[in-house]
Amino acid sequence: QQPVQSPQAVILREGEDAVINCSSSKALYSVHWYRQKHGEAPVFLMILLKGGEQKGHDKISASFNEKKQQSSLYLTASQLSYSGTYFCGTASGGSNYKLTFGKGTLLTVNP
Amino acid sequence: DGGITQSPKYLFRKEGQNVTLSCEQNLNHDAMYWYRQDPGQGLRLIYYSQIVNDFQKGDIAEGYSVSREKKESFPLTVTSAQKNPTAFYLCASSALTGTVYGYTFGSGTRLTVV
């Protein structure tokens, strides 16, 4: 079963913040986040392993609450280059390599 | 530079024909995957493989077949049994050991049935 992402779409002005959520009905081993620009391949952003860690690089960070089976992606001070569709991919059953992806969140950053 | 190469970029198929999509990686990754992407549906797993000569069905394997004769190659055949094959197909690979398990994706093949 696919994880549920919310919101489905969000429009920001440059410099604003956004949060994208990913929720699963299964016990999760890890959560991956990817960004895909139109017509291109998804690009890996980060992986969070169970343990409730938070990670980040630049102005993009993420958290993972394994008890709630949820992860959130935080984009702060958004830039035009952040536009794209964000996907979470979840791994469960003790395996970290086979991912089930959500339907994606379309993020549009306007000047 | 290491990466994944998918070919062709665009493919047109007549109804009733089988077509094969190529996927080659030079990242020395053990695992390889095929996903199908339809508008608004995200990425859905077709087949995956952890090791040469072994592969498993994903969530939507019906109408598709794969082979893994070499570590570097994981071709996908879309058979005539696939009722709605028009989609964007993405191949990916990942390491199975080490500290980073993120997927590397190819640039995709857009298949259209005409």
PDB file of C-alpha atoms in Angstrom:
ATOM      1  CA  GLN A   1       0.000   0.000   0.000  1.00  0.00           C
ATOM      2  CA  GLN A   2       1.345   3.398  -1.003  1.00  0.00           C
ATOM      3  CA  PRO A   3       2.261   5.906   1.715  1.00  0.00           C
ATOM      4  CA  VAL A   4       0.028   8.960   1.789  1.00  0.00           C
ATOM      5  CA  GLN A   5       1.586  12.328   1.073  1.00  0.00           C
ATOM      6  CA  SER A   6       0.125  15.691   1.974  1.00  0.00           C
ATOM      7  CA  PRO A   7      -0.476  18.223   0.677  1.00  0.00           C
ATOM      8  CA  GLN A   8      -0.900  17.153  -2.951  1.00  0.00           C
ATOM      9  CA  ALA A   9       0.312  20.536  -4.141  1.00  0.00           C
ATOM     10  CA  VAL A  10       1.673  23.723  -2.649  1.00  0.00           C
ATOM     11  CA  ILE A  11       2.549  27.109  -4.129  1.00  0.00           C
ATOM     12  CA  LEU A  12       5.107  29.330  -2.445  1.00  0.00           C
ATOM     13  CA  ARG A  13       6.798  32.619  -2.996  1.00  0.00           C
ATOM     14  CA  GLU A  14      10.567  32.630  -2.925  1.00  0.00           C
ATOM     15  CA  GLY A  15      11.788  32.729   0.667  1.00  0.00           C
ATOM     16  CA  GLU A  16       8.718  31.056   2.203  1.00  0.00           C
ATOM     17  CA  ASP A  17       8.779  27.747   4.068  1.00  0.00           C
ATOM     18  CA  ALA A  18       6.928  24.486   3.371  1.00  0.00           C
ATOM     19  CA  VAL A  19       6.341  21.145   5.045  1.00  0.00           C
ATOM     20  CA  ILE A  20       5.510  17.952   3.167  1.00  0.00           C
ATOM     21  CA  ASN A  21       4.209  14.973   5.109  1.00  0.00           C
ATOM     22  CA  CYS A  22       4.404  11.250   4.427  1.00  0.00           C
ATOM     23  CA  SER A  23       2.347   8.738   6.368  1.00  0.00           C
ATOM     24  CA  SER A  24       2.288   4.941   6.182  1.00  0.00           C
ATOM     25  CA  SER A  25      -0.010   2.254   7.561  1.00  0.00           C
ATOM     26  CA  LYS A  26       2.956  -0.132   7.852  1.00  0.00           C
ATOM     27  CA  ALA A  27       5.808  -0.257  10.354  1.00  0.00           C
ATOM     28  CA  LEU A  28       8.674   1.457   8.587  1.00  0.00           C
ATOM     29  CA  TYR A  29      12.349   0.597   8.412  1.00  0.00           C
ATOM     30  CA  SER A  30      13.356   3.723   6.546  1.00  0.00           C
ATOM     31  CA  VAL A  31      12.034   6.688   4.612  1.00  0.00           C
ATOM     32  CA  HIS A  32      13.626   8.167   1.500  1.00  0.00           C
ATOM     33  CA  TRP A  33      12.909  11.566  -0.046  1.00  0.00           C
ATOM     34  CA  TYR A  34      13.336  12.383  -3.750  1.00  0.00           C
ATOM     35  CA  ARG A  35      12.712  15.423  -5.932  1.00  0.00           C
ATOM     36  CA  GLN A  36      11.700  15.144  -9.581  1.00  0.00           C
ATOM     37  CA  LYS A  37      11.639  18.006 -12.053  1.00  0.00           C
ATOM     38  CA  HIS A  38       9.277  17.766 -14.990  1.00  0.00           C
ATOM     39  CA  GLY A  39      10.390  15.175 -17.549  1.00  0.00           C
ATOM     40  CA  GLU A  40      13.488  14.247 -15.551  1.00  0.00           C
ATOM     41  CA  ALA A  41      14.552  11.409 -13.274  1.00  0.00           C
ATOM     42  CA  PRO A  42      13.910  11.646  -9.525  1.00  0.00           C
ATOM     43  CA  VAL A  43      16.948  12.752  -7.557  1.00  0.00           C
ATOM     44  CA  PHE A  44      17.772  11.347  -4.130  1.00  0.00           C
ATOM     45  CA  LEU A  45      17.632  13.926  -1.324  1.00  0.00           C
ATOM     46  CA  MET A  46      18.053  11.976   1.894  1.00  0.00           C
ATOM     47  CA  ILE A  47      17.295   8.791   3.770  1.00  0.00           C
ATOM     48  CA  LEU A  48      16.106   8.464   7.352  1.00  0.00           C
ATOM     49  CA  LEU A  49      16.488   5.197   9.210  1.00  0.00           C
ATOM     50  CA  LYS A  50      14.302   4.115  12.102  1.00  0.00           C
ATOM     51  CA  GLY A  51      15.423   5.681  15.337  1.00  0.00           C
ATOM     52  CA  GLY A  52      13.628   8.998  15.008  1.00  0.00           C
ATOM     53  CA  GLU A  53      16.515  10.875  13.523  1.00  0.00           C
ATOM     54  CA  GLN A  54      16.407  14.166  11.767  1.00  0.00           C
ATOM     55  CA  LYS A  55      18.609  14.998   8.844  1.00  0.00           C
ATOM     56  CA  GLY A  56      19.244  17.891   6.575  1.00  0.00           C
ATOM     57  CA  HIS A  57      21.469  19.621   4.145  1.00  0.00           C
ATOM     58  CA  ASP A  58      21.375  23.187   2.970  1.00  0.00           C
ATOM     59  CA  LYS A  59      17.861  24.440   3.813  1.00  0.00           C
ATOM     60  CA  ILE A  60      16.117  21.087   3.351  1.00  0.00           C
ATOM     61  CA  SER A  61      15.699  18.781   6.330  1.00  0.00           C
ATOM     62  CA  ALA A  62      13.512  15.873   7.348  1.00  0.00           C
ATOM     63  CA  SER A  63      12.323  14.012  10.403  1.00  0.00           C
ATOM     64  CA  PHE A  64      11.125  10.458  10.947  1.00  0.00           C
ATOM     65  CA  ASN A  65       8.777   9.378  13.718  1.00  0.00           C
ATOM     66  CA  GLU A  66       8.786   5.588  13.530  1.00  0.00           C
ATOM     67  CA  LYS A  67       6.131   5.224  16.240  1.00  0.00           C
ATOM     68  CA  LYS A  68       3.684   7.253  14.191  1.00  0.00           C
ATOM     69  CA  GLN A  69       5.036   5.827  10.918  1.00  0.00           C
ATOM     70  CA  GLN A  70       5.387   9.353   9.605  1.00  0.00           C
ATOM     71  CA  SER A  71       8.046  11.499   8.047  1.00  0.00           C
ATOM     72  CA  SER A  72       8.092  15.196   7.243  1.00  0.00           C
ATOM     73  CA  LEU A  73      10.244  17.135   4.794  1.00  0.00           C
ATOM     74  CA  TYR A  74      10.993  20.747   5.704  1.00  0.00           C
ATOM     75  CA  LEU A  75      11.982  23.304   3.090  1.00  0.00           C
ATOM     76  CA  THR A  76      13.021  26.641   4.536  1.00  0.00           C
ATOM     77  CA  ALA A  77      13.624  29.927   2.738  1.00  0.00           C
ATOM     78  CA  SER A  78      12.575  28.256  -0.517  1.00  0.00           C
ATOM     79  CA  GLN A  79      14.424  28.981  -3.734  1.00  0.00           C
ATOM     80  CA  LEU A  80      13.151  28.803  -7.322  1.00  0.00           C
ATOM     81  CA  SER A  81      15.273  25.684  -7.786  1.00  0.00           C
ATOM     82  CA  TYR A  82      13.187  23.852  -5.169  1.00  0.00           C
ATOM     83  CA  SER A  83      10.252  23.600  -7.589  1.00  0.00           C
ATOM     84  CA  GLY A  84       9.356  20.059  -8.565  1.00  0.00           C
ATOM     85  CA  THR A  85       7.483  17.018  -7.350  1.00  0.00           C
ATOM     86  CA  TYR A  86       8.627  15.530  -4.060  1.00  0.00           C
ATOM     87  CA  PHE A  87       8.198  11.831  -3.395  1.00  0.00           C
ATOM     88  CA  CYS A  88       8.640   9.875  -0.237  1.00  0.00           C
ATOM     89  CA  GLY A  89       9.640   6.234  -0.568  1.00  0.00           C
ATOM     90  CA  THR A  90       9.155   3.860   2.342  1.00  0.00           C
ATOM     91  CA  ALA A  91      10.807   0.557   3.180  1.00  0.00           C
ATOM     92  CA  SER A  92       9.268  -1.909   5.604  1.00  0.00           C
ATOM     93  CA  GLY A  93       9.548  -5.513   6.738  1.00  0.00           C
ATOM     94  CA  GLY A  94      13.150  -5.168   7.874  1.00  0.00           C
ATOM     95  CA  SER A  95      14.336  -4.453   4.363  1.00  0.00           C
ATOM     96  CA  ASN A  96      15.857  -1.154   3.411  1.00  0.00           C
ATOM     97  CA  TYR A  97      16.072  -1.593  -0.312  1.00  0.00           C
ATOM     98  CA  LYS A  98      12.584  -2.132  -1.784  1.00  0.00           C
ATOM     99  CA  LEU A  99      10.699   1.144  -1.762  1.00  0.00           C
ATOM    100  CA  THR A 100       7.021   1.949  -2.074  1.00  0.00           C
ATOM    101  CA  PHE A 101       6.494   5.528  -3.219  1.00  0.00           C
ATOM    102  CA  GLY A 102       3.764   8.020  -2.430  1.00  0.00           C
ATOM    103  CA  LYS A 103       1.885   9.842  -5.163  1.00  0.00           C
ATOM    104  CA  GLY A 104       3.993  12.940  -4.774  1.00  0.00           C
ATOM    105  CA  THR A 105       3.633  16.582  -3.748  1.00  0.00           C
ATOM    106  CA  LEU A 106       3.949  19.230  -6.451  1.00  0.00           C
ATOM    107  CA  LEU A 107       5.858  22.221  -5.106  1.00  0.00           C
ATOM    108  CA  THR A 108       5.879  25.444  -7.108  1.00  0.00           C
ATOM    109  CA  VAL A 109       8.087  28.327  -6.013  1.00  0.00           C
ATOM    110  CA  ASN A 110       7.317  31.647  -7.666  1.00  0.00           C
ATOM    111  CA  PRO A 111       9.482  34.798  -7.677  1.00  0.00           C
TER     112      PRO A 111
ATOM    113  CA  ASP B   1      31.140   9.222 -14.442  1.00  0.00           C
ATOM    114  CA  GLY B   2      28.992   6.461 -13.009  1.00  0.00           C
ATOM    115  CA  GLY B   3      25.305   6.321 -13.674  1.00  0.00           C
ATOM    116  CA  ILE B   4      22.352   4.537 -15.190  1.00  0.00           C
ATOM    117  CA  THR B   5      21.576   4.625 -18.879  1.00  0.00           C
ATOM    118  CA  GLN B   6      18.100   3.928 -20.164  1.00  0.00           C
ATOM    119  CA  SER B   7      17.302   3.576 -23.835  1.00  0.00           C
ATOM    120  CA  PRO B   8      15.489   4.527 -25.883  1.00  0.00           C
ATOM    121  CA  LYS B   9      14.219   7.827 -24.482  1.00  0.00           C
ATOM    122  CA  TYR B  10      10.989   7.566 -26.501  1.00  0.00           C
ATOM    123  CA  LEU B  11       9.391   4.378 -27.798  1.00  0.00           C
ATOM    124  CA  PHE B  12       6.278   3.801 -29.841  1.00  0.00           C
ATOM    125  CA  ARG B  13       4.624   0.412 -29.921  1.00  0.00           C
ATOM    126  CA  LYS B  14       1.810  -0.986 -31.940  1.00  0.00           C
ATOM    127  CA  GLU B  15      -0.834  -2.943 -30.101  1.00  0.00           C
ATOM    128  CA  GLY B  16       0.046  -6.627 -29.901  1.00  0.00           C
ATOM    129  CA  GLN B  17       3.806  -6.070 -30.027  1.00  0.00           C
ATOM    130  CA  ASN B  18       6.360  -6.823 -27.355  1.00  0.00           C
ATOM    131  CA  VAL B  19       9.009  -4.174 -26.698  1.00  0.00           C
ATOM    132  CA  THR B  20      12.165  -4.247 -24.578  1.00  0.00           C
ATOM    133  CA  LEU B  21      13.457  -1.303 -22.579  1.00  0.00           C
ATOM    134  CA  SER B  22      17.162  -1.234 -21.843  1.00  0.00           C
ATOM    135  CA  CYS B  23      18.749  -0.342 -18.488  1.00  0.00           C
ATOM    136  CA  GLU B  24      22.505  -0.419 -17.850  1.00  0.00           C
ATOM    137  CA  GLN B  25      24.397   0.785 -14.778  1.00  0.00           C
ATOM    138  CA  ASN B  26      28.115   1.170 -14.063  1.00  0.00           C
ATOM    139  CA  LEU B  27      27.768   1.975 -10.366  1.00  0.00           C
ATOM    140  CA  ASN B  28      28.534  -1.581  -9.247  1.00  0.00           C
ATOM    141  CA  HIS B  29      25.163  -1.630  -7.493  1.00  0.00           C
ATOM    142  CA  ASP B  30      23.739  -5.005  -6.550  1.00  0.00           C
ATOM    143  CA  ALA B  31      20.049  -4.080  -6.668  1.00  0.00           C
ATOM    144  CA  MET B  32      18.100  -2.872  -9.678  1.00  0.00           C
ATOM    145  CA  TYR B  33      14.454  -1.884 -10.059  1.00  0.00           C
ATOM    146  CA  TRP B  34      11.813  -0.996 -12.613  1.00  0.00           C
ATOM    147  CA  TYR B  35       9.099   1.512 -11.801  1.00  0.00           C
ATOM    148  CA  ARG B  36       6.193   2.762 -13.830  1.00  0.00           C
ATOM    149  CA  GLN B  37       5.048   6.360 -13.495  1.00  0.00           C
ATOM    150  CA  ASP B  38       1.600   7.568 -14.508  1.00  0.00           C
ATOM    151  CA  PRO B  39       0.304  11.103 -13.929  1.00  0.00           C
ATOM    152  CA  GLY B  40      -0.880  11.520 -10.356  1.00  0.00           C
ATOM    153  CA  GLN B  41       0.034   7.940  -9.392  1.00  0.00           C
ATOM    154  CA  GLY B  42       3.583   8.257  -8.179  1.00  0.00           C
ATOM    155  CA  LEU B  43       6.035   5.450  -8.925  1.00  0.00           C
ATOM    156  CA  ARG B  44       4.801   1.867  -8.854  1.00  0.00           C
ATOM    157  CA  LEU B  45       7.186  -1.074  -8.628  1.00  0.00           C
ATOM    158  CA  ILE B  46       7.137  -3.567 -11.505  1.00  0.00           C
ATOM    159  CA  TYR B  47      10.123  -5.864 -10.790  1.00  0.00           C
ATOM    160  CA  TYR B  48      13.283  -5.773  -8.722  1.00  0.00           C
ATOM    161  CA  SER B  49      16.468  -7.789  -8.464  1.00  0.00           C
ATOM    162  CA  GLN B  50      19.078  -8.119  -5.722  1.00  0.00           C
ATOM    163  CA  ILE B  51      21.435 -10.460  -7.493  1.00  0.00           C
ATOM    164  CA  VAL B  52      22.263 -11.842 -10.912  1.00  0.00           C
ATOM    165  CA  ASN B  53      19.821 -14.490 -12.184  1.00  0.00           C
ATOM    166  CA  ASP B  54      17.266 -13.673  -9.505  1.00  0.00           C
ATOM    167  CA  PHE B  55      14.371 -11.208  -9.499  1.00  0.00           C
ATOM    168  CA  GLN B  56      11.027 -10.695  -7.779  1.00  0.00           C
ATOM    169  CA  LYS B  57       7.671  -9.326  -8.822  1.00  0.00           C
ATOM    170  CA  GLY B  58       6.638  -5.939  -7.581  1.00  0.00           C
ATOM    171  CA  ASP B  59       3.136  -4.571  -7.179  1.00  0.00           C
ATOM    172  CA  ILE B  60       2.211  -4.401 -10.876  1.00  0.00           C
ATOM    173  CA  ALA B  61       4.198  -7.184 -12.601  1.00  0.00           C
ATOM    174  CA  GLU B  62       1.397  -8.521 -14.817  1.00  0.00           C
ATOM    175  CA  GLY B  63       2.208  -8.065 -18.497  1.00  0.00           C
ATOM    176  CA  TYR B  64       5.908  -7.451 -17.881  1.00  0.00           C
ATOM    177  CA  SER B  65       9.009  -9.634 -17.813  1.00  0.00           C
ATOM    178  CA  VAL B  66      12.656  -9.037 -16.875  1.00  0.00           C
ATOM    179  CA  SER B  67      16.027 -10.767 -16.899  1.00  0.00           C
ATOM    180  CA  ARG B  68      19.221 -10.214 -14.918  1.00  0.00           C
ATOM    181  CA  GLU B  69      21.990 -12.084 -16.709  1.00  0.00           C
ATOM    182  CA  LYS B  70      24.640  -9.500 -15.827  1.00  0.00           C
ATOM    183  CA  LYS B  71      25.055  -7.320 -12.758  1.00  0.00           C
ATOM    184  CA  GLU B  72      25.095  -4.212 -14.933  1.00  0.00           C
ATOM    185  CA  SER B  73      21.978  -4.908 -16.984  1.00  0.00           C
ATOM    186  CA  PHE B  74      18.267  -5.266 -16.156  1.00  0.00           C
ATOM    187  CA  PRO B  75      16.110  -5.089 -19.313  1.00  0.00           C
ATOM    188  CA  LEU B  76      12.325  -4.871 -19.092  1.00  0.00           C
ATOM    189  CA  THR B  77      10.018  -6.403 -21.700  1.00  0.00           C
ATOM    190  CA  VAL B  78       6.531  -4.991 -22.019  1.00  0.00           C
ATOM    191  CA  THR B  79       4.450  -7.781 -23.471  1.00  0.00           C
ATOM    192  CA  SER B  80       1.222  -7.665 -25.428  1.00  0.00           C
ATOM    193  CA  ALA B  81      -0.515  -8.901 -22.268  1.00  0.00           C
ATOM    194  CA  GLN B  82      -0.012  -5.494 -20.650  1.00  0.00           C
ATOM    195  CA  LYS B  83      -3.355  -3.823 -21.287  1.00  0.00           C
ATOM    196  CA  ASN B  84      -2.353  -0.221 -20.715  1.00  0.00           C
ATOM    197  CA  PRO B  85       1.381   0.116 -21.343  1.00  0.00           C
ATOM    198  CA  THR B  86       1.526   3.822 -22.179  1.00  0.00           C
ATOM    199  CA  ALA B  87       3.570   5.326 -19.338  1.00  0.00           C
ATOM    200  CA  PHE B  88       6.936   6.687 -18.237  1.00  0.00           C
ATOM    201  CA  TYR B  89       9.267   3.859 -17.186  1.00  0.00           C
ATOM    202  CA  LEU B  90      12.095   4.458 -14.730  1.00  0.00           C
ATOM    203  CA  CYS B  91      14.962   2.121 -13.946  1.00  0.00           C
ATOM    204  CA  ALA B  92      16.884   2.538 -10.696  1.00  0.00           C
ATOM    205  CA  SER B  93      19.721   0.907  -8.822  1.00  0.00           C
ATOM    206  CA  SER B  94      21.013   0.928  -5.271  1.00  0.00           C
ATOM    207  CA  ALA B  95      23.775  -0.499  -3.141  1.00  0.00           C
ATOM    208  CA  LEU B  96      22.833  -3.144  -0.598  1.00  0.00           C
ATOM    209  CA  THR B  97      25.755  -2.559   1.755  1.00  0.00           C
ATOM    210  CA  GLY B  98      27.315   0.569   3.139  1.00  0.00           C
ATOM    211  CA  THR B  99      25.787   3.561   4.820  1.00  0.00           C
ATOM    212  CA  VAL B 100      23.855   5.128   1.963  1.00  0.00           C
ATOM    213  CA  TYR B 101      21.113   3.203   0.223  1.00  0.00           C
ATOM    214  CA  GLY B 102      19.539   5.898  -1.913  1.00  0.00           C
ATOM    215  CA  TYR B 103      18.351   5.016  -5.372  1.00  0.00           C
ATOM    216  CA  THR B 104      19.997   6.324  -8.505  1.00  0.00           C
ATOM    217  CA  PHE B 105      17.486   6.659 -11.319  1.00  0.00           C
ATOM    218  CA  GLY B 106      17.943   6.585 -15.053  1.00  0.00           C
ATOM    219  CA  SER B 107      16.463   9.322 -17.226  1.00  0.00           C
ATOM    220  CA  GLY B 108      13.487   7.178 -18.181  1.00  0.00           C
ATOM    221  CA  THR B 109      11.776   5.776 -21.274  1.00  0.00           C
ATOM    222  CA  ARG B 110       8.449   7.169 -22.377  1.00  0.00           C
ATOM    223  CA  LEU B 111       6.439   4.392 -24.032  1.00  0.00           C
ATOM    224  CA  THR B 112       3.421   5.184 -26.184  1.00  0.00           C
ATOM    225  CA  VAL B 113       1.091   2.642 -27.739  1.00  0.00           C
ATOM    226  CA  VAL B 114      -0.128   3.715 -31.157  1.00  0.00           C
TER     227      VAL B 114
END
